[in-house]
Amino acid sequence: MIEAEYNDPRKPQLDTEDLGLHQAYLRVEDSGTTPALCLERVRVTVHAADGSVHKFDNLRLDTMADNRRIWLHQKFGKQLNLRRINERGQS
């Protein structure tokens, strides 16, 4: 981890109880010679210590098609919002 003393998830301790309190999103920062990122699909699954599973998704990217992708970049947006979903893929 880069700059661990400033980006340590143990300080303060992250808690899965907070998952429902804050917006979930994927964010990129530009780096390298080709910094743009094309997302065709993203899902995030959090496995909590108590055995519970929390899933997040952007359902607009749930099928593969030319109009079902998003580019993230400094010039045209760096963040993709996610929503909590249940086991059937519904929010």
PDB file of C-alpha atoms in Angstrom, residues 3-90:
ATOM      1  CA  GLU A   3       1.488   5.919   1.958  1.00  0.00           C
ATOM      2  CA  ALA A   4       0.178   3.318   4.415  1.00  0.00           C
ATOM      3  CA  GLU A   5       0.451   5.692   7.371  1.00  0.00           C
ATOM      4  CA  TYR A   6      -2.179   7.927   5.689  1.00  0.00           C
ATOM      5  CA  ASN A   7      -4.353   5.188   4.169  1.00  0.00           C
ATOM      6  CA  ASP A   8      -4.605   2.453   6.805  1.00  0.00           C
ATOM      7  CA  PRO A   9      -8.111   0.884   6.974  1.00  0.00           C
ATOM      8  CA  ARG A  10      -7.396  -0.152  10.575  1.00  0.00           C
ATOM      9  CA  LYS A  11      -7.264   3.492  11.703  1.00  0.00           C
ATOM     10  CA  PRO A  12     -10.115   4.007  12.303  1.00  0.00           C
ATOM     11  CA  GLN A  13     -11.254   0.412  12.053  1.00  0.00           C
ATOM     12  CA  LEU A  14     -13.659  -0.197   9.166  1.00  0.00           C
ATOM     13  CA  ASP A  15     -16.937  -1.841  10.179  1.00  0.00           C
ATOM     14  CA  THR A  16     -19.443  -3.596   7.928  1.00  0.00           C
ATOM     15  CA  GLU A  17     -22.227  -1.896   9.907  1.00  0.00           C
ATOM     16  CA  ASP A  18     -21.228   1.263   8.022  1.00  0.00           C
ATOM     17  CA  LEU A  19     -21.897  -0.267   4.589  1.00  0.00           C
ATOM     18  CA  GLY A  20     -25.521   0.844   4.581  1.00  0.00           C
ATOM     19  CA  LEU A  21     -24.738   4.359   5.792  1.00  0.00           C
ATOM     20  CA  HIS A  22     -22.486   5.568   3.008  1.00  0.00           C
ATOM     21  CA  GLN A  23     -22.581   5.673  -0.759  1.00  0.00           C
ATOM     22  CA  ALA A  24     -20.680   2.838  -2.462  1.00  0.00           C
ATOM     23  CA  TYR A  25     -18.680   3.725  -5.550  1.00  0.00           C
ATOM     24  CA  LEU A  26     -15.673   2.796  -7.628  1.00  0.00           C
ATOM     25  CA  ARG A  27     -13.226   5.623  -8.261  1.00  0.00           C
ATOM     26  CA  VAL A  28     -10.067   5.747 -10.358  1.00  0.00           C
ATOM     27  CA  GLU A  29      -7.138   8.120 -10.345  1.00  0.00           C
ATOM     28  CA  ASP A  30      -5.208   8.832 -13.519  1.00  0.00           C
ATOM     29  CA  SER A  31      -1.731   7.367 -13.880  1.00  0.00           C
ATOM     30  CA  GLY A  32       0.549   6.181 -16.641  1.00  0.00           C
ATOM     31  CA  THR A  33       0.480   7.054 -20.330  1.00  0.00           C
ATOM     32  CA  THR A  34      -3.036   5.673 -20.977  1.00  0.00           C
ATOM     33  CA  PRO A  35      -4.951   6.516 -17.794  1.00  0.00           C
ATOM     34  CA  ALA A  36      -8.536   6.004 -19.020  1.00  0.00           C
ATOM     35  CA  LEU A  37     -10.332   2.904 -17.756  1.00  0.00           C
ATOM     36  CA  CYS A  38     -13.178   1.256 -19.684  1.00  0.00           C
ATOM     37  CA  LEU A  39     -15.579  -0.623 -17.399  1.00  0.00           C
ATOM     38  CA  GLU A  40     -17.828  -3.217 -18.946  1.00  0.00           C
ATOM     39  CA  ARG A  41     -18.829  -4.903 -15.679  1.00  0.00           C
ATOM     40  CA  VAL A  42     -18.179  -4.383 -11.982  1.00  0.00           C
ATOM     41  CA  ARG A  43     -19.441  -6.174  -8.881  1.00  0.00           C
ATOM     42  CA  VAL A  44     -18.164  -5.801  -5.335  1.00  0.00           C
ATOM     43  CA  THR A  45     -18.693  -8.456  -2.674  1.00  0.00           C
ATOM     44  CA  VAL A  46     -17.790  -7.872   0.971  1.00  0.00           C
ATOM     45  CA  HIS A  47     -17.441 -10.914   3.229  1.00  0.00           C
ATOM     46  CA  ALA A  48     -17.819  -9.767   6.829  1.00  0.00           C
ATOM     47  CA  ALA A  49     -16.184 -11.437   9.809  1.00  0.00           C
ATOM     48  CA  ASP A  50     -19.630 -12.477  11.094  1.00  0.00           C
ATOM     49  CA  GLY A  51     -20.244 -14.489   7.903  1.00  0.00           C
ATOM     50  CA  SER A  52     -22.623 -12.014   6.295  1.00  0.00           C
ATOM     51  CA  VAL A  53     -22.170 -11.129   2.626  1.00  0.00           C
ATOM     52  CA  HIS A  54     -22.831  -7.679   1.181  1.00  0.00           C
ATOM     53  CA  LYS A  55     -23.035  -7.169  -2.589  1.00  0.00           C
ATOM     54  CA  PHE A  56     -22.833  -3.987  -4.635  1.00  0.00           C
ATOM     55  CA  ASP A  57     -23.390  -3.562  -8.370  1.00  0.00           C
ATOM     56  CA  ASN A  58     -24.223  -1.111 -11.123  1.00  0.00           C
ATOM     57  CA  LEU A  59     -27.119  -2.834 -12.861  1.00  0.00           C
ATOM     58  CA  ARG A  60     -26.815  -0.640 -15.961  1.00  0.00           C
ATOM     59  CA  LEU A  61     -23.718  -2.671 -16.804  1.00  0.00           C
ATOM     60  CA  ASP A  62     -25.373  -6.067 -16.306  1.00  0.00           C
ATOM     61  CA  THR A  63     -25.300  -7.072 -19.982  1.00  0.00           C
ATOM     62  CA  MET A  64     -22.501  -6.916 -22.538  1.00  0.00           C
ATOM     63  CA  ALA A  65     -23.243  -4.426 -25.337  1.00  0.00           C
ATOM     64  CA  ASP A  66     -21.631  -1.387 -26.941  1.00  0.00           C
ATOM     65  CA  ASN A  67     -23.951   0.911 -24.975  1.00  0.00           C
ATOM     66  CA  ARG A  68     -23.291  -0.959 -21.696  1.00  0.00           C
ATOM     67  CA  ARG A  69     -19.841   0.342 -20.759  1.00  0.00           C
ATOM     68  CA  ILE A  70     -18.494   3.456 -19.155  1.00  0.00           C
ATOM     69  CA  TRP A  71     -15.148   5.201 -19.403  1.00  0.00           C
ATOM     70  CA  LEU A  72     -13.575   6.665 -16.270  1.00  0.00           C
ATOM     71  CA  HIS A  73     -10.981   9.403 -16.632  1.00  0.00           C
ATOM     72  CA  GLN A  74     -10.051  12.793 -15.185  1.00  0.00           C
ATOM     73  CA  LYS A  75     -11.611  14.583 -18.179  1.00  0.00           C
ATOM     74  CA  PHE A  76     -14.985  12.831 -18.237  1.00  0.00           C
ATOM     75  CA  GLY A  77     -15.687  11.355 -14.804  1.00  0.00           C
ATOM     76  CA  LYS A  78     -13.695   9.314 -12.309  1.00  0.00           C
ATOM     77  CA  GLN A  79     -16.460   7.648 -10.302  1.00  0.00           C
ATOM     78  CA  LEU A  80     -19.086   4.949 -10.867  1.00  0.00           C
ATOM     79  CA  ASN A  81     -21.818   4.659  -8.245  1.00  0.00           C
ATOM     80  CA  LEU A  82     -22.839   1.224  -7.002  1.00  0.00           C
ATOM     81  CA  ARG A  83     -25.963   0.112  -5.204  1.00  0.00           C
ATOM     82  CA  ARG A  84     -26.523  -2.617  -2.692  1.00  0.00           C
ATOM     83  CA  ILE A  85     -28.226  -5.639  -4.228  1.00  0.00           C
ATOM     84  CA  ASN A  86     -29.839  -8.751  -2.827  1.00  0.00           C
ATOM     85  CA  GLU A  87     -29.173 -12.330  -3.929  1.00  0.00           C
ATOM     86  CA  ARG A  88     -31.444 -12.023  -6.987  1.00  0.00           C
ATOM     87  CA  GLY A  89     -29.555  -8.984  -8.295  1.00  0.00           C
ATOM     88  CA  GLN A  90     -32.236  -6.480  -7.276  1.00  0.00           C
TER      89      GLN A  90
END
